Coordinates of N, CA and C in Angstrom, one line a residue:
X9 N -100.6 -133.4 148.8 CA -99.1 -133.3 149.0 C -98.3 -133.7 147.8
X10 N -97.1 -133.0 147.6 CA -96.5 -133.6 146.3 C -95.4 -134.8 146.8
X11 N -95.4 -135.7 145.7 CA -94.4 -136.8 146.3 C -93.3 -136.4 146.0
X12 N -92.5 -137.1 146.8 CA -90.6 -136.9 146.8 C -90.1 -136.7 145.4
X13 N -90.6 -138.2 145.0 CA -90.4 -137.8 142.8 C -90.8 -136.6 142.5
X14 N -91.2 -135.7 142.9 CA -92.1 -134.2 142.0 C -91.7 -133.3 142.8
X15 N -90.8 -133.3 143.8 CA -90.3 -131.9 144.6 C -88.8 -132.0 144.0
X16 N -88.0 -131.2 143.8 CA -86.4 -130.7 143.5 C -86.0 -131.4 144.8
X17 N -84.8 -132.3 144.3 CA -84.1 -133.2 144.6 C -83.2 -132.1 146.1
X18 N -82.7 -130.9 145.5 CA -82.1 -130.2 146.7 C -83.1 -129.8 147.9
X19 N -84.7 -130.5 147.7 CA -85.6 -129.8 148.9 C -86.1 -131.2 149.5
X20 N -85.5 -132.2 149.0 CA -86.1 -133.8 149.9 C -84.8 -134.7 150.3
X21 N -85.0 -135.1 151.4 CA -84.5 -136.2 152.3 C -85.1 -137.2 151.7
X22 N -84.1 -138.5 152.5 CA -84.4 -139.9 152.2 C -84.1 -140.8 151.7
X23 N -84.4 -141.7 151.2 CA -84.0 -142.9 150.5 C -84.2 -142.7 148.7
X24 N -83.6 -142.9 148.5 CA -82.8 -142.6 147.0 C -82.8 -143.9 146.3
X25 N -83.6 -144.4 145.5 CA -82.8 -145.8 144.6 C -81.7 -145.1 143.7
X26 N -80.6 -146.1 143.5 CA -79.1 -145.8 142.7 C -80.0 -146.1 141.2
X27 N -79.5 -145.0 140.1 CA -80.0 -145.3 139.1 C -79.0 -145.8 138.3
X28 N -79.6 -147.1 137.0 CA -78.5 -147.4 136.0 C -79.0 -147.1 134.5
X29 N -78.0 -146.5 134.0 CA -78.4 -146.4 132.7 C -77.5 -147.4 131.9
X30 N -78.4 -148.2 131.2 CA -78.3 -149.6 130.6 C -78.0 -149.3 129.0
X31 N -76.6 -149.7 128.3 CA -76.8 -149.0 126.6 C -76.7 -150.6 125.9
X32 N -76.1 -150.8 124.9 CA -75.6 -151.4 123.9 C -75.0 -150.4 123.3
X33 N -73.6 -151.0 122.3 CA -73.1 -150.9 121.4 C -73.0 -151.9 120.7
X34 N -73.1 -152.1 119.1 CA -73.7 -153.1 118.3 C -72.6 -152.4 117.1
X35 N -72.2 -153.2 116.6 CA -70.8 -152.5 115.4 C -71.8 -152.9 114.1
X36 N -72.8 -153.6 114.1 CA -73.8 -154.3 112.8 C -75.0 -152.9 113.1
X37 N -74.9 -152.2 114.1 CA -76.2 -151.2 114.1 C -75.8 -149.8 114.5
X38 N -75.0 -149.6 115.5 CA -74.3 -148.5 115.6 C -73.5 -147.8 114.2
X39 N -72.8 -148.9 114.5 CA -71.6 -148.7 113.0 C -70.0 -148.4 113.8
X40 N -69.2 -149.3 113.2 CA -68.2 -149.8 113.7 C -67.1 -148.7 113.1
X41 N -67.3 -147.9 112.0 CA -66.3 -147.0 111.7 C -65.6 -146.6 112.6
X42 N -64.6 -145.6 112.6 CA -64.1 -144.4 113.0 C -64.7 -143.4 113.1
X43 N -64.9 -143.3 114.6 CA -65.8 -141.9 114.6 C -66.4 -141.9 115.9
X44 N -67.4 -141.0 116.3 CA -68.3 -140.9 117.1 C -69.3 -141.1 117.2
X45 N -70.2 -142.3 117.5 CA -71.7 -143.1 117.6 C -72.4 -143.0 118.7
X46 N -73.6 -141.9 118.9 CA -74.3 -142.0 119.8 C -75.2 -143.4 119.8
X47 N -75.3 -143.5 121.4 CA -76.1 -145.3 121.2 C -77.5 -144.5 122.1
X48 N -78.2 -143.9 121.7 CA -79.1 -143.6 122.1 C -79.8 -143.5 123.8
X49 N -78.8 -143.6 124.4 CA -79.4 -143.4 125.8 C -78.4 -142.1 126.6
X50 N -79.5 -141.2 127.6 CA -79.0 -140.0 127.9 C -78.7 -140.2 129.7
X51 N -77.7 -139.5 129.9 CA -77.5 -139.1 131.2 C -77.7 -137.6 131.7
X52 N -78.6 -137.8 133.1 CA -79.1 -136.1 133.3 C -77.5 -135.3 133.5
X53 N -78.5 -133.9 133.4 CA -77.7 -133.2 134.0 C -76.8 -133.4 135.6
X54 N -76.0 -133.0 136.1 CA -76.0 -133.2 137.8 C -75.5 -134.7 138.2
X55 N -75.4 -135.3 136.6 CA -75.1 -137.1 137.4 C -73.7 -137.2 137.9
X56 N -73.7 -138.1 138.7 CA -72.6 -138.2 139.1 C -72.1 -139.9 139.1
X57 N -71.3 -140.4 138.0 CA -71.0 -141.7 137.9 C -70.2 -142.4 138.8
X58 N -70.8 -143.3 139.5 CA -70.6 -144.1 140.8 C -70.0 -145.2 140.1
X59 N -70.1 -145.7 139.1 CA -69.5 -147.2 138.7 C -69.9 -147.2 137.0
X60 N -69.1 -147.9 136.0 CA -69.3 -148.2 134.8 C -68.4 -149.7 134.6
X61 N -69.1 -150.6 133.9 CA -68.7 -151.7 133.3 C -69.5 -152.0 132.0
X62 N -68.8 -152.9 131.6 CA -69.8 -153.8 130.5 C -69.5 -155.1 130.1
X63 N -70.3 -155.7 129.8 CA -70.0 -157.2 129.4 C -70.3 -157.5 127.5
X64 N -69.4 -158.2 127.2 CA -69.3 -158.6 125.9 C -70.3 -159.7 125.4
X65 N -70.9 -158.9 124.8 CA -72.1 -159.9 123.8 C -71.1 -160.9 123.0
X66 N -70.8 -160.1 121.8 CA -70.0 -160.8 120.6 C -68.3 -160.3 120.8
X67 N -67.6 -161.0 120.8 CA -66.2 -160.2 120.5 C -66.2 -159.7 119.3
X68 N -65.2 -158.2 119.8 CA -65.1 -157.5 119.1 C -64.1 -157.8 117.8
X69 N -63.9 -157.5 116.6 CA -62.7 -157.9 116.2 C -62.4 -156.5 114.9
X70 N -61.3 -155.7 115.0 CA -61.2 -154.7 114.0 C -60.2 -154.8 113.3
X71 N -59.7 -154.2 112.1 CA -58.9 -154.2 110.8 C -57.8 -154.0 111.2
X72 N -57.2 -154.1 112.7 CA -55.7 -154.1 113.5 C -56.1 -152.8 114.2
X73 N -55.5 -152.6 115.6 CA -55.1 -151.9 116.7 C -56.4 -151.1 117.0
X74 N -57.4 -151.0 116.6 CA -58.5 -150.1 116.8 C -58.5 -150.2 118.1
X75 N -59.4 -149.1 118.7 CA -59.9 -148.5 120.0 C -61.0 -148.3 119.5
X76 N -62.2 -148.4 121.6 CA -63.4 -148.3 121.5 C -63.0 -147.1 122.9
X77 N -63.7 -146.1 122.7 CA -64.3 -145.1 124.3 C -65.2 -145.1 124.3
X78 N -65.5 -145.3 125.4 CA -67.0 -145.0 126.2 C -67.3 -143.5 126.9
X79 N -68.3 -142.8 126.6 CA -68.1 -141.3 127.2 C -69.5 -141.1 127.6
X80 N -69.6 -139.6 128.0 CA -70.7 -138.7 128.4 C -70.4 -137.7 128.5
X81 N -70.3 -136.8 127.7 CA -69.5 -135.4 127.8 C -68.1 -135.4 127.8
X82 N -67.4 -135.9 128.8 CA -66.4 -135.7 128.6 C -65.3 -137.0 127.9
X83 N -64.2 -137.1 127.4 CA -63.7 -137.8 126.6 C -63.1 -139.1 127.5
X84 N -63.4 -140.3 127.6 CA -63.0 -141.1 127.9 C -63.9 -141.4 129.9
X85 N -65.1 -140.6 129.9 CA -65.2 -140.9 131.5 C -66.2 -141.9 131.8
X86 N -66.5 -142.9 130.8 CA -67.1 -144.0 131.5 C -66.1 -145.4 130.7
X87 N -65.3 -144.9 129.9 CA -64.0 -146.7 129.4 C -63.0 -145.9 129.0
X88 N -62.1 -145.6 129.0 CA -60.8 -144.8 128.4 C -60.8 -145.9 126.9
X89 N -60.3 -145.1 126.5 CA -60.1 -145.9 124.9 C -59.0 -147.0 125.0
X90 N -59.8 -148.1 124.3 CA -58.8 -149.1 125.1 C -59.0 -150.4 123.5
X91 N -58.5 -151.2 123.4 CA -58.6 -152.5 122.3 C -59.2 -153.4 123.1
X92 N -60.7 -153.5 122.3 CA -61.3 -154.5 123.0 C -61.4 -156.0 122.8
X93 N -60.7 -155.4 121.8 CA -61.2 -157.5 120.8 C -60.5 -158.4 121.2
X94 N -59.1 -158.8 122.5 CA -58.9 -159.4 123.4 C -60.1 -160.0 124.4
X95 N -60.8 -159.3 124.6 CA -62.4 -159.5 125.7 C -62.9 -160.5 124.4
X96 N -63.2 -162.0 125.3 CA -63.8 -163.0 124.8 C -65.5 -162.6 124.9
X97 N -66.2 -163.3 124.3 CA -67.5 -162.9 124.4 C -67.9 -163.4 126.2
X98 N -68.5 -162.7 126.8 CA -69.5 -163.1 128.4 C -68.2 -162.5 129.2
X99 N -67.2 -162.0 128.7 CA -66.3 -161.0 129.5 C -67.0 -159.7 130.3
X100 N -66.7 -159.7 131.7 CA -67.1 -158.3 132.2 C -65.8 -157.8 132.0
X101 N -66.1 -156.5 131.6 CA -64.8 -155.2 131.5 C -65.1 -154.1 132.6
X102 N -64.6 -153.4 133.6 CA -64.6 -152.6 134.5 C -64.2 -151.0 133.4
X103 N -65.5 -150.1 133.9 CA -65.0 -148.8 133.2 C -64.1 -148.2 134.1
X104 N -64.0 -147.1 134.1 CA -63.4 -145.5 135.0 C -64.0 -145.6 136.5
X105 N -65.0 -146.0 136.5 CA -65.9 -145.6 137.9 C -65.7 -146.8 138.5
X106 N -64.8 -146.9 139.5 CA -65.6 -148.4 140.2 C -65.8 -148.7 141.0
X107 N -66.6 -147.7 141.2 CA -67.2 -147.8 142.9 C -66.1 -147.1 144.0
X108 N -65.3 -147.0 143.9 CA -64.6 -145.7 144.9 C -64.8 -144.7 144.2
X109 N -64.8 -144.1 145.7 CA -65.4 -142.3 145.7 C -63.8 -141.7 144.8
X110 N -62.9 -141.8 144.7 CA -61.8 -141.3 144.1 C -62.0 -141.8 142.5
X111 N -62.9 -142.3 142.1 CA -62.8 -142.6 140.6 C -64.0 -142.0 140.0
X112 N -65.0 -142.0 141.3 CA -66.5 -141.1 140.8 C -66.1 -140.4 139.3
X113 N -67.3 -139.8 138.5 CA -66.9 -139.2 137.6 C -68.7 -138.2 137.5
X114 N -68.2 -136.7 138.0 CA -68.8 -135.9 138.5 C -69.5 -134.8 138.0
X115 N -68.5 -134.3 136.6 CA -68.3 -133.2 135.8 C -69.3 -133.2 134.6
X116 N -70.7 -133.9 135.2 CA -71.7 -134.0 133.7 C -72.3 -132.7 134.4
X117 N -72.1 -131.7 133.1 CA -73.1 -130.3 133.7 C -74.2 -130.3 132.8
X118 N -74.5 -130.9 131.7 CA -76.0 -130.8 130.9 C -76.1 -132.1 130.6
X119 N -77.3 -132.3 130.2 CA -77.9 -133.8 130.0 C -77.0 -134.3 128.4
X120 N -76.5 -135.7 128.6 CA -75.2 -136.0 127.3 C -75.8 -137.5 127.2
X121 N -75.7 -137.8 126.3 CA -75.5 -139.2 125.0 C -74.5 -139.9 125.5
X122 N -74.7 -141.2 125.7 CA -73.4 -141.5 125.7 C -73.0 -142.1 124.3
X123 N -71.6 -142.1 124.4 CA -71.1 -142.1 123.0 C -70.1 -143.4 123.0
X124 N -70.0 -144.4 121.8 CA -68.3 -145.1 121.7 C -68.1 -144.0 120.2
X125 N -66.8 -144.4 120.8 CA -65.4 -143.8 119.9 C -64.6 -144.7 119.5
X126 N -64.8 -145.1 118.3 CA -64.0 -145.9 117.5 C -62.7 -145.2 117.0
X127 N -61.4 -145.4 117.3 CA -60.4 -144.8 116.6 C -59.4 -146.3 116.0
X128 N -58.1 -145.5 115.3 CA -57.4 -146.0 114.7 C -57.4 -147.1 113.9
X129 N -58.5 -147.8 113.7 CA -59.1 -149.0 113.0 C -60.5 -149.1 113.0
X130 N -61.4 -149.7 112.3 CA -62.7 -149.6 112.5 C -63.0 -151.1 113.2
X131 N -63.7 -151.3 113.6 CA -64.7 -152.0 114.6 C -65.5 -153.2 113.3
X132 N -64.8 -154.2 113.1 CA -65.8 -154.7 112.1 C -66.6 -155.9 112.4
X133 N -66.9 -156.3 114.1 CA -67.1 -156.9 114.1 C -67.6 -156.8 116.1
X134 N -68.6 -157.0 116.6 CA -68.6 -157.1 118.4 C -70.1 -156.4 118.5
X135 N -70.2 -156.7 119.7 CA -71.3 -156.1 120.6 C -70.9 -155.6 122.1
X136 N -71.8 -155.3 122.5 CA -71.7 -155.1 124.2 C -72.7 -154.2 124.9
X137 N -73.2 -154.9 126.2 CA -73.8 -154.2 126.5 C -72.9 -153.1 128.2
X138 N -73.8 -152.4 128.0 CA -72.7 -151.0 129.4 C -73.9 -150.8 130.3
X139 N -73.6 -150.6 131.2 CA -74.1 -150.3 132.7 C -73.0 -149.2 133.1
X140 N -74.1 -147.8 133.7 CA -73.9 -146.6 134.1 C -74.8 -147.1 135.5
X141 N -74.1 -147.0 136.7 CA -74.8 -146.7 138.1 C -74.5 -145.2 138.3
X142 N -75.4 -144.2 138.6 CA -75.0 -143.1 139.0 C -76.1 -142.3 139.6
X143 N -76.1 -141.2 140.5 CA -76.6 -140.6 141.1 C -77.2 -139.4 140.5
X144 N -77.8 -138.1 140.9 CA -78.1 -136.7 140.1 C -77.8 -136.1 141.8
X145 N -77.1 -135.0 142.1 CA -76.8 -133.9 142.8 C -77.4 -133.1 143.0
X146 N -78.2 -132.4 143.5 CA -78.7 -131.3 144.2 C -78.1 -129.9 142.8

């Protein structure tokens, strides 16, 4: 018999563990520029984002007014671009998703990176770790 893990998700019933995808962003390893930094962890195709937060390792601190986004294909759907270096370090920050069904973020159609986006200032200084709870759809 094949197990539930090895049949297509649209042909099995049941109990489902909620999956999290766990990143860092690191401005000393990523790179805190301006720009687009993949942090190496992927989200499938079909996911469907149920909740995003993250908590602050190091505060952040940039060259004035910078922004950080948090994404997955599309621009801003797991932290809208926001100034982080207010967030003291052991701060939890709440993304886009937070757990109501009206904030879900649904629209990942191929497997995506997630990304921060450094704008308007560079990042010269933070860490953080991010948590993705999210599902895969049929």
């Amino acid at each position: 018999p094949i197990s539930q893990l090895e049949q297509p998700i649209a042909e099995v019933e049941g109990l489902f563990p909620m999956r999290v995808a766990r990143f860092m962003y690191r401005t000393s390893v990523d790179s805190g520029s301006i720009g687009a930094h993949a942090l190496g962890v992927t989200l499938p195709a079909k996911a469907v984002i149920i909740r995003s937060f993250f908590v602050i390792n190091t505060q952040f601190t940039d060259a004035g007014s910078g922004t950080v986004a948090l994404s997955c294909e599309d621009a801003n759907n797991i932290k809208t671009a926001t100034d982080i270096t207010g967030s003291a370090a052991g701060a939890l920050v709440e993304g886009e998703s937070t757990g109501a069904a009206s904030a879900f973020k649904s629209s990942i159609a191929a497997d995506c990176e997630i990304t921060a986006t450094v704008a308007t200032a560079d990042q010269t200084a933070g860490s953080l770790t991010g948590y993705v709870e999210y599902i895969v759809t049929p």
